[in-house]
Amino acid sequence: MAEPRWLDERQQRAWRGHLALQARLHAQLNRRLQADSGLSLADFDVLVALSESDGPMRVQELADHLQWEKSRLSHQLSRMERRALLERQDCPDDARGAFVVLSAAGRRAIEAAAPAHVEAVQSLVFDGLDDAQVETWAEIADAVLARVDARG
Amino acid sequence: MAEPRWLDERQQRAWRGHLALQARLHAQLNRRLQADSGLSLADFDVLVALSESDGPMRVQELADHLQWEKSRLSHQLSRMERRALLERQDCPDDARGAFVVLSAAGRRAIEAAAPAHVEAVQSLVFDGLDDAQVETWAEIADAVLARVDARG
DNA sequence: CGCACTTCGGTGACGCGTCAACTATGCTGG
DNA sequence: CCAGCATAGTTGACGCGTCACCGAAGTGCG
C-alpha cells in the first residue's frame, strides 16, 4: 500500500463523533448508574442476562449470550460474587462446569437500577434523535458489525 | 416516574447495536494496532495529538485537546514515558506545570502505525457504509454529544 | 506580608478488559 | 484401559479509566 486511504472530511466527522460519543456516553451512563444504584454497566449487563434467564446459567452460556470472553466474565463474576450480587454453584452433570445464580440482593439491585438507567438512555440518547436517525443508526451498527465479525 | 419509558423495538436495535459495535470494534482495532505496531489506541491518540502540535505541549493543553481527565492522561503519559515514546520536561514559566514532547521513537512509532490503522478503519467501518449513512452517523453523534455535554 | 483559595499535575486504589498460562475434567481412538 | 486432546473455568500480569486525594506553586485580598 503506497498511499493510505485517509479519511475524507465526512468520514472524519463521523469517526471522531463516534469515538467521542462512545467515550463520553459510556462514562456518563456509568457514572449515573453507579451513583444511583451502586452498579457498573458491566454489573448491569450481567444482571440483566441472569434475570432474563431466570434460574441458574452455565458460565459459558452467559459468556455466549453477552458475547464476552470467558476470562472477562470470570473476573466480573468474581467481583460480583464478592459483593453478593450472585453465587457460583457446582454443576452436578459436569464437574468442570459452574452455574451462576442471581442472589436476592442481585435481583433487588437490578430491579431498582433498571428504570433510572433506561430513563438516562432515553434522555441522553433517544430524546435527541428522530425515528429515521434511529433506524439508520441500527443499520450502521449492523453493517459494521457484519464486517467486524467477518474479520474477527 | 411511575412507569419507565422502556426502549421500543427500533431503539433497542439501535442501542444494542451501538453497544456491540463499540465493544467489538474497539477491541478489534486495538488488537490490530497492537499487533501491527505495538501501540494501543490510547497511545495512538496521544501520539497523534502531540505530532499535530509539533513542539512541546502543556499537560493541561493536551488533556483539553483529547478531552481526557488529567489523571487519566497523567497515567497514560507515565506508561508512555516508560516506553520512551515521549518525555516530560519542566516548565520554566510555571513551576507547577510540565511540558510533554514526542521523542524520536514516538514520532517513528506514529508514522509507522498510522497507515495500517487508517486502512483498518476504512475496511472495517466505511467500506460497509454509503455516504448518506456516514452523514447521518455524524449527525447522530453530534446530537447525542450535545445532550451528554449539556448534562455532563 | 500572610493567609486563603485555586490551579497544575501526580498518586494509589480499584474496577474493567485482554492475553497467556494453568488446572481439572471429560472424551475419543488405539 | 489409557494416551492424547478438547473443553470449562480460573488465575496473574498488565494496560486502561475513574475517583479521591495530595503537595507544590501561583493568586488575590486583608
Tab-separated table of C-alpha atoms (C1' of nucleotides) in Angstrom:
chain	number	residue	atom	x	y	z
A	1	MET	CA	0.000	0.000	0.000
A	2	ALA	CA	1.775	3.124	-1.244
A	3	GLU	CA	-0.628	5.832	-0.127
A	4	PRO	CA	-3.088	5.062	2.635
A	5	ARG	CA	-6.745	5.823	2.117
A	6	TRP	CA	-7.044	8.714	4.559
A	7	LEU	CA	-10.496	9.568	5.863
A	8	ASP	CA	-12.300	12.302	3.964
A	9	GLU	CA	-13.932	15.134	5.836
A	10	ARG	CA	-17.303	13.498	6.232
A	11	GLN	CA	-15.752	10.276	7.412
A	12	GLN	CA	-13.659	12.158	9.929
A	13	ARG	CA	-16.701	13.886	11.333
A	14	ALA	CA	-18.463	10.564	11.719
A	15	TRP	CA	-15.452	8.740	13.112
A	16	ARG	CA	-14.363	11.376	15.592
A	17	GLY	CA	-18.000	11.749	16.561
A	18	HIS	CA	-18.340	8.056	17.178
A	19	LEU	CA	-15.193	7.953	19.293
A	20	ALA	CA	-16.212	10.949	21.360
A	21	LEU	CA	-19.773	9.698	21.727
A	22	GLN	CA	-18.656	6.282	22.784
A	23	ALA	CA	-16.223	7.545	25.386
A	24	ARG	CA	-18.347	10.245	26.956
A	25	LEU	CA	-21.668	8.457	26.848
A	26	HIS	CA	-20.204	5.342	28.422
A	27	ALA	CA	-18.544	7.406	31.127
A	28	GLN	CA	-21.687	9.377	31.827
A	29	LEU	CA	-24.045	6.410	31.926
A	30	ASN	CA	-21.632	4.512	34.115
A	31	ARG	CA	-21.312	7.433	36.491
A	32	ARG	CA	-25.070	7.833	36.780
A	33	LEU	CA	-25.721	4.153	37.240
A	34	GLN	CA	-23.002	3.955	39.863
A	35	ALA	CA	-24.358	6.967	41.716
A	36	ASP	CA	-27.998	5.865	41.530
A	37	SER	CA	-27.603	2.229	42.364
A	38	GLY	CA	-24.009	1.283	43.079
A	39	LEU	CA	-23.821	-0.839	39.941
A	40	SER	CA	-21.458	-0.541	36.990
A	41	LEU	CA	-22.569	-1.013	33.396
A	42	ALA	CA	-20.805	-4.368	33.411
A	43	ASP	CA	-22.707	-5.403	36.539
A	44	PHE	CA	-25.879	-4.259	34.851
A	45	ASP	CA	-25.305	-6.347	31.737
A	46	VAL	CA	-24.631	-9.471	33.747
A	47	LEU	CA	-27.619	-8.916	35.999
A	48	VAL	CA	-29.923	-8.320	33.037
A	49	ALA	CA	-28.767	-11.520	31.367
A	50	LEU	CA	-29.212	-13.517	34.559
A	51	SER	CA	-32.584	-12.066	35.411
A	52	GLU	CA	-33.876	-12.699	31.901
A	53	SER	CA	-32.895	-16.334	32.035
A	54	ASP	CA	-34.350	-16.834	35.495
A	55	GLY	CA	-32.660	-19.810	37.019
A	56	PRO	CA	-29.052	-20.917	37.060
A	57	MET	CA	-26.963	-20.349	33.933
A	58	ARG	CA	-23.777	-22.057	32.912
A	59	VAL	CA	-20.816	-19.691	32.708
A	60	GLN	CA	-20.224	-20.482	29.057
A	61	GLU	CA	-23.876	-19.899	28.257
A	62	LEU	CA	-23.683	-16.499	29.900
A	63	ALA	CA	-20.481	-15.689	28.030
A	64	ASP	CA	-22.088	-16.624	24.712
A	65	HIS	CA	-25.153	-14.562	25.474
A	66	LEU	CA	-23.152	-11.495	26.446
A	67	GLN	CA	-20.559	-12.093	23.742
A	68	TRP	CA	-17.857	-11.742	26.365
A	69	GLU	CA	-14.594	-13.617	26.610
A	70	LYS	CA	-14.696	-16.227	29.305
A	71	SER	CA	-11.850	-14.725	31.288
A	72	ARG	CA	-13.513	-11.343	31.283
A	73	LEU	CA	-16.683	-12.918	32.567
A	74	SER	CA	-14.845	-14.917	35.168
A	75	HIS	CA	-13.215	-11.798	36.592
A	76	GLN	CA	-16.534	-9.973	36.541
A	77	LEU	CA	-18.329	-12.828	38.292
A	78	SER	CA	-15.658	-12.878	40.983
A	79	ARG	CA	-16.115	-9.188	41.669
A	80	MET	CA	-19.889	-9.569	41.751
A	81	GLU	CA	-19.774	-12.665	43.921
A	82	ARG	CA	-17.627	-10.763	46.408
A	83	ARG	CA	-20.444	-8.198	46.637
A	84	ALA	CA	-23.046	-10.960	46.993
A	85	LEU	CA	-24.900	-9.989	43.813
A	86	LEU	CA	-24.741	-13.584	42.635
A	87	GLU	CA	-23.497	-17.039	43.560
A	88	ARG	CA	-21.489	-19.685	41.795
A	89	GLN	CA	-22.711	-23.253	42.203
A	90	ASP	CA	-21.188	-26.582	41.290
A	91	CYS	CA	-22.566	-28.335	38.280
A	92	PRO	CA	-23.520	-31.934	39.025
A	93	ASP	CA	-23.540	-33.094	35.389
A	94	ASP	CA	-20.097	-31.765	34.527
A	95	ALA	CA	-17.624	-31.356	37.352
A	96	ARG	CA	-15.621	-28.822	35.340
A	97	GLY	CA	-18.609	-26.554	34.934
A	98	ALA	CA	-20.238	-23.969	37.128
A	99	PHE	CA	-23.661	-22.476	37.430
A	100	VAL	CA	-24.271	-18.831	38.156
A	101	VAL	CA	-27.395	-17.727	40.002
A	102	LEU	CA	-28.726	-14.350	40.911
A	103	SER	CA	-28.902	-13.739	44.645
A	104	ALA	CA	-31.873	-11.985	46.230
A	105	ALA	CA	-29.700	-8.887	46.546
A	106	GLY	CA	-28.779	-9.144	42.881
A	107	ARG	CA	-32.409	-9.285	41.852
A	108	ARG	CA	-33.275	-6.347	44.060
A	109	ALA	CA	-30.337	-4.403	42.642
A	110	ILE	CA	-31.276	-4.864	39.002
A	111	GLU	CA	-34.940	-4.120	39.602
A	112	ALA	CA	-34.038	-0.964	41.462
A	113	ALA	CA	-31.482	0.162	38.885
A	114	ALA	CA	-33.262	-0.503	35.611
A	115	PRO	CA	-35.838	2.304	35.482
A	116	ALA	CA	-33.393	5.140	36.099
A	117	HIS	CA	-30.885	3.637	33.707
A	118	VAL	CA	-33.429	3.292	30.920
A	119	GLU	CA	-34.551	6.839	31.541
A	120	ALA	CA	-30.949	8.032	31.314
A	121	VAL	CA	-30.523	6.304	27.953
A	122	GLN	CA	-33.767	7.816	26.712
A	123	SER	CA	-32.969	11.311	27.793
A	124	LEU	CA	-29.309	11.349	26.773
A	125	VAL	CA	-29.645	9.446	23.532
A	126	PHE	CA	-33.055	8.989	22.016
A	127	ASP	CA	-34.694	12.249	23.011
A	128	GLY	CA	-32.227	13.925	20.670
A	129	LEU	CA	-32.887	11.704	17.652
A	130	ASP	CA	-35.794	11.232	15.265
A	131	ASP	CA	-37.088	7.875	14.041
A	132	ALA	CA	-35.180	7.974	10.785
A	133	GLN	CA	-31.914	8.592	12.567
A	134	VAL	CA	-32.555	5.746	14.978
A	135	GLU	CA	-33.362	3.455	12.083
A	136	THR	CA	-30.206	4.442	10.230
A	137	TRP	CA	-28.140	4.051	13.367
A	138	ALA	CA	-29.314	0.470	13.717
A	139	GLU	CA	-28.437	-0.175	10.068
A	140	ILE	CA	-24.982	1.304	10.516
A	141	ALA	CA	-24.340	-0.884	13.527
A	142	ASP	CA	-25.476	-3.993	11.679
A	143	ALA	CA	-23.366	-3.197	8.636
A	144	VAL	CA	-20.187	-2.502	10.577
A	145	LEU	CA	-20.698	-5.415	12.931
A	146	ALA	CA	-21.013	-7.741	9.963
A	147	ARG	CA	-17.592	-6.618	8.741
A	148	VAL	CA	-16.008	-6.773	12.188
A	149	ASP	CA	-17.366	-10.250	12.839
A	150	ALA	CA	-16.341	-11.437	9.386
A	151	ARG	CA	-12.761	-10.352	10.004
A	152	GLY	CA	-12.820	-11.186	13.726
B	1	MET	CA	-41.661	8.403	37.495
B	2	ALA	CA	-44.244	5.652	37.790
B	3	GLU	CA	-43.569	3.651	34.664
B	4	PRO	CA	-40.172	3.969	32.981
B	5	ARG	CA	-40.029	4.796	29.291
B	6	TRP	CA	-38.712	1.425	28.092
B	7	LEU	CA	-36.959	1.319	24.723
B	8	ASP	CA	-39.161	0.406	21.787
B	9	GLU	CA	-38.024	-2.211	19.309
B	10	ARG	CA	-36.264	0.177	16.972
B	11	GLN	CA	-34.479	1.883	19.814
B	12	GLN	CA	-33.379	-1.455	21.181
B	13	ARG	CA	-31.928	-2.462	17.835
B	14	ALA	CA	-30.008	0.787	17.619
B	15	TRP	CA	-28.871	0.729	21.234
B	16	ARG	CA	-27.793	-2.885	21.377
B	17	GLY	CA	-26.144	-2.382	18.021
B	18	HIS	CA	-24.233	0.612	19.278
B	19	LEU	CA	-23.074	-1.238	22.383
B	20	ALA	CA	-21.964	-4.276	20.413
B	21	LEU	CA	-20.313	-2.153	17.754
B	22	GLN	CA	-18.464	-0.068	20.264
B	23	ALA	CA	-17.151	-3.037	22.204
B	24	ARG	CA	-16.103	-5.235	19.318
B	25	LEU	CA	-14.779	-2.556	17.032
B	26	HIS	CA	-12.660	-1.062	19.790
B	27	ALA	CA	-11.313	-4.476	20.701
B	28	GLN	CA	-10.559	-5.353	17.096
B	29	LEU	CA	-8.888	-2.078	16.204
B	30	ASN	CA	-6.856	-2.199	19.377
B	31	ARG	CA	-5.771	-5.757	18.698
B	32	ARG	CA	-4.699	-4.930	15.150
B	33	LEU	CA	-2.885	-1.772	16.111
B	34	GLN	CA	-1.110	-3.595	18.918
B	35	ALA	CA	-0.109	-6.431	16.626
B	36	ASP	CA	0.992	-4.197	13.770
B	37	SER	CA	2.875	-1.571	15.695
B	38	GLY	CA	2.961	-2.286	19.415
B	39	LEU	CA	0.769	0.727	20.161
B	40	SER	CA	-2.596	0.847	21.901
B	41	LEU	CA	-5.425	3.093	20.740
B	42	ALA	CA	-4.730	5.329	23.734
B	43	ASP	CA	-1.069	5.592	22.750
B	44	PHE	CA	-2.194	6.394	19.227
B	45	ASP	CA	-4.466	9.229	20.315
B	46	VAL	CA	-1.762	10.836	22.415
B	47	LEU	CA	0.838	10.478	19.691
B	48	VAL	CA	-1.475	11.973	17.077
B	49	ALA	CA	-2.207	14.961	19.288
B	50	LEU	CA	1.466	15.518	20.017
B	51	SER	CA	2.594	15.108	16.443
B	52	GLU	CA	-0.069	17.509	15.205
B	53	SER	CA	1.015	20.196	17.619
B	54	ASP	CA	4.694	19.730	16.860
B	55	GLY	CA	6.634	21.064	19.751
B	56	PRO	CA	6.132	20.705	23.493
B	57	MET	CA	2.604	20.786	24.851
B	58	ARG	CA	1.442	21.529	28.346
B	59	VAL	CA	-0.278	18.617	30.047
B	60	GLN	CA	-3.485	20.559	30.542
B	61	GLU	CA	-3.483	21.640	26.923
B	62	LEU	CA	-3.158	18.032	25.844
B	63	ALA	CA	-5.913	16.991	28.224
B	64	ASP	CA	-8.235	19.665	26.835
B	65	HIS	CA	-7.461	18.686	23.271
B	66	LEU	CA	-8.087	14.996	23.901
B	67	GLN	CA	-10.974	15.709	26.253
B	68	TRP	CA	-9.386	13.426	28.809
B	69	GLU	CA	-9.336	13.800	32.557
B	70	LYS	CA	-5.974	14.948	33.786
B	71	SER	CA	-5.400	11.894	35.946
B	72	ARG	CA	-6.136	9.599	33.043
B	73	LEU	CA	-3.659	11.492	30.935
B	74	SER	CA	-1.075	11.506	33.672
B	75	HIS	CA	-1.243	7.730	33.990
B	76	GLN	CA	-1.075	7.330	30.223
B	77	LEU	CA	1.915	9.661	29.954
B	78	SER	CA	3.711	7.695	32.649
B	79	ARG	CA	3.211	4.450	30.765
B	80	MET	CA	4.358	6.030	27.526
B	81	GLU	CA	7.322	7.728	29.128
B	82	ARG	CA	8.406	4.365	30.499
B	83	ARG	CA	8.471	3.080	26.929
B	84	ALA	CA	10.362	6.173	25.737
B	85	LEU	CA	7.608	7.292	23.345
B	86	LEU	CA	7.718	10.754	24.870
B	87	GLU	CA	9.379	12.863	27.530
B	88	ARG	CA	8.157	15.149	30.273
B	89	GLN	CA	10.012	18.422	30.694
B	90	ASP	CA	9.936	21.079	33.366
B	91	CYS	CA	8.112	24.273	32.580
B	92	PRO	CA	10.220	27.358	33.305
B	93	ASP	CA	7.301	29.834	33.385
B	94	ASP	CA	5.192	27.869	35.845
B	95	ALA	CA	6.996	25.543	38.192
B	96	ARG	CA	3.837	23.509	38.759
B	97	GLY	CA	3.470	22.798	35.067
B	98	ALA	CA	5.002	20.244	32.751
B	99	PHE	CA	5.645	20.021	29.035
B	100	VAL	CA	5.257	16.848	27.051
B	101	VAL	CA	7.358	16.253	23.935
B	102	LEU	CA	7.367	13.472	21.410
B	103	SER	CA	10.611	11.509	21.341
B	104	ALA	CA	12.190	10.401	18.086
B	105	ALA	CA	10.935	6.898	18.792
B	106	GLY	CA	7.460	8.282	19.390
B	107	ARG	CA	7.476	10.062	16.060
B	108	ARG	CA	8.693	6.964	14.261
B	109	ALA	CA	6.025	4.886	16.005
B	110	ILE	CA	3.118	7.083	14.989
B	111	GLU	CA	4.310	7.463	11.423
B	112	ALA	CA	4.751	3.735	11.095
B	113	ALA	CA	1.404	2.928	12.704
B	114	ALA	CA	-0.914	5.416	11.042
B	115	PRO	CA	-1.341	3.986	7.533
B	116	ALA	CA	-2.335	0.488	8.633
B	117	HIS	CA	-4.632	1.868	11.301
B	118	VAL	CA	-6.424	4.158	8.870
B	119	GLU	CA	-6.776	1.294	6.444
B	120	ALA	CA	-8.264	-0.866	9.199
B	121	VAL	CA	-10.841	1.820	9.967
B	122	GLN	CA	-11.687	2.170	6.291
B	123	SER	CA	-12.085	-1.519	5.681
B	124	LEU	CA	-13.915	-2.381	8.886
B	125	VAL	CA	-16.138	0.668	9.051
B	126	PHE	CA	-16.530	2.842	5.996
B	127	ASP	CA	-16.312	0.248	3.264
B	128	GLY	CA	-19.611	-1.080	4.600
B	129	LEU	CA	-21.427	2.277	4.614
B	130	ASP	CA	-22.721	4.642	1.960
B	131	ASP	CA	-22.362	8.429	2.041
B	132	ALA	CA	-25.820	9.050	3.425
B	133	GLN	CA	-25.228	6.676	6.296
B	134	VAL	CA	-21.912	8.325	7.121
B	135	GLU	CA	-23.572	11.720	7.055
B	136	THR	CA	-26.376	10.558	9.334
B	137	TRP	CA	-23.898	8.913	11.668
B	138	ALA	CA	-22.073	12.204	12.114
B	139	GLU	CA	-25.380	13.946	12.819
B	140	ILE	CA	-26.345	11.328	15.389
B	141	ALA	CA	-23.021	11.721	17.160
B	142	ASP	CA	-23.358	15.498	17.230
B	143	ALA	CA	-26.916	15.355	18.518
B	144	VAL	CA	-26.180	12.894	21.303
B	145	LEU	CA	-22.930	14.586	22.268
B	146	ALA	CA	-24.750	17.860	22.654
B	147	ARG	CA	-27.086	16.243	25.170
B	148	VAL	CA	-24.311	14.416	27.009
B	149	ASP	CA	-22.208	17.556	27.272
B	150	ALA	CA	-25.180	19.630	28.382
B	151	ARG	CA	-25.885	17.213	31.224
B	152	GLY	CA	-22.223	16.354	31.876
C	1	DC	C1'	3.453	40.462	54.184
C	2	DG	C1'	0.288	36.420	55.371
C	3	DC	C1'	-3.470	33.609	54.752
C	4	DA	C1'	-6.992	31.562	51.989
C	5	DC	C1'	-8.108	29.707	47.544
C	6	DT	C1'	-7.250	27.872	43.146
C	7	DT	C1'	-4.726	25.541	39.657
C	8	DC	C1'	-1.224	22.108	37.963
C	9	DG	C1'	-0.062	17.759	37.830
C	10	DG	C1'	0.736	13.281	40.079
C	11	DT	C1'	-0.507	9.080	43.039
C	12	DG	C1'	-2.802	4.868	44.930
C	13	DA	C1'	-6.587	2.048	44.957
C	14	DC	C1'	-9.761	-0.236	42.495
C	15	DG	C1'	-12.874	-1.754	38.662
C	16	DC	C1'	-12.754	-3.062	33.693
C	17	DG	C1'	-10.681	-5.853	29.720
C	18	DT	C1'	-7.151	-8.839	27.327
C	19	DC	C1'	-3.645	-12.205	26.988
C	20	DA	C1'	-1.184	-16.231	28.188
C	21	DA	C1'	-0.972	-19.858	31.003
C	22	DC	C1'	-2.868	-23.178	34.093
C	23	DT	C1'	-5.922	-26.956	36.484
C	24	DA	C1'	-9.215	-30.178	36.285
C	25	DT	C1'	-12.350	-32.777	33.948
C	26	DG	C1'	-14.430	-35.065	30.043
C	27	DC	C1'	-13.924	-37.531	25.656
C	28	DT	C1'	-12.135	-40.433	21.904
C	29	DG	C1'	-9.439	-43.781	19.438
C	30	DG	C1'	-5.948	-47.423	19.794
D	1	DC	C1'	-7.683	-49.261	29.843
D	2	DC	C1'	-5.055	-45.115	28.826
D	3	DA	C1'	-2.701	-41.530	25.977
D	4	DG	C1'	-3.825	-37.554	23.832
D	5	DC	C1'	-6.691	-33.941	23.048
D	6	DA	C1'	-10.552	-30.789	23.799
D	7	DT	C1'	-13.444	-28.095	26.935
D	8	DA	C1'	-14.831	-25.441	31.341
D	9	DG	C1'	-13.412	-22.215	34.032
D	10	DT	C1'	-9.812	-19.657	36.795
D	11	DT	C1'	-5.675	-17.004	37.548
D	12	DG	C1'	-1.937	-13.376	37.292
D	13	DA	C1'	0.016	-9.707	34.981
D	14	DC	C1'	-0.643	-5.689	32.831
D	15	DG	C1'	-2.815	-1.738	30.323
D	16	DC	C1'	-6.922	1.387	30.505
D	17	DG	C1'	-10.086	4.637	33.173
D	18	DT	C1'	-12.120	6.888	37.395
D	19	DC	C1'	-12.169	8.578	41.945
D	20	DA	C1'	-10.376	10.684	45.941
D	21	DC	C1'	-6.694	12.758	47.496
D	22	DC	C1'	-2.203	15.079	47.821
D	23	DG	C1'	1.700	18.524	47.519
D	24	DA	C1'	3.613	22.260	45.247
D	25	DA	C1'	3.166	26.541	43.281
D	26	DG	C1'	0.592	30.631	41.701
D	27	DT	C1'	-3.071	34.326	43.052
D	28	DG	C1'	-5.653	37.629	45.413
D	29	DC	C1'	-7.229	40.080	49.311
D	30	DG	C1'	-6.849	41.726	54.203
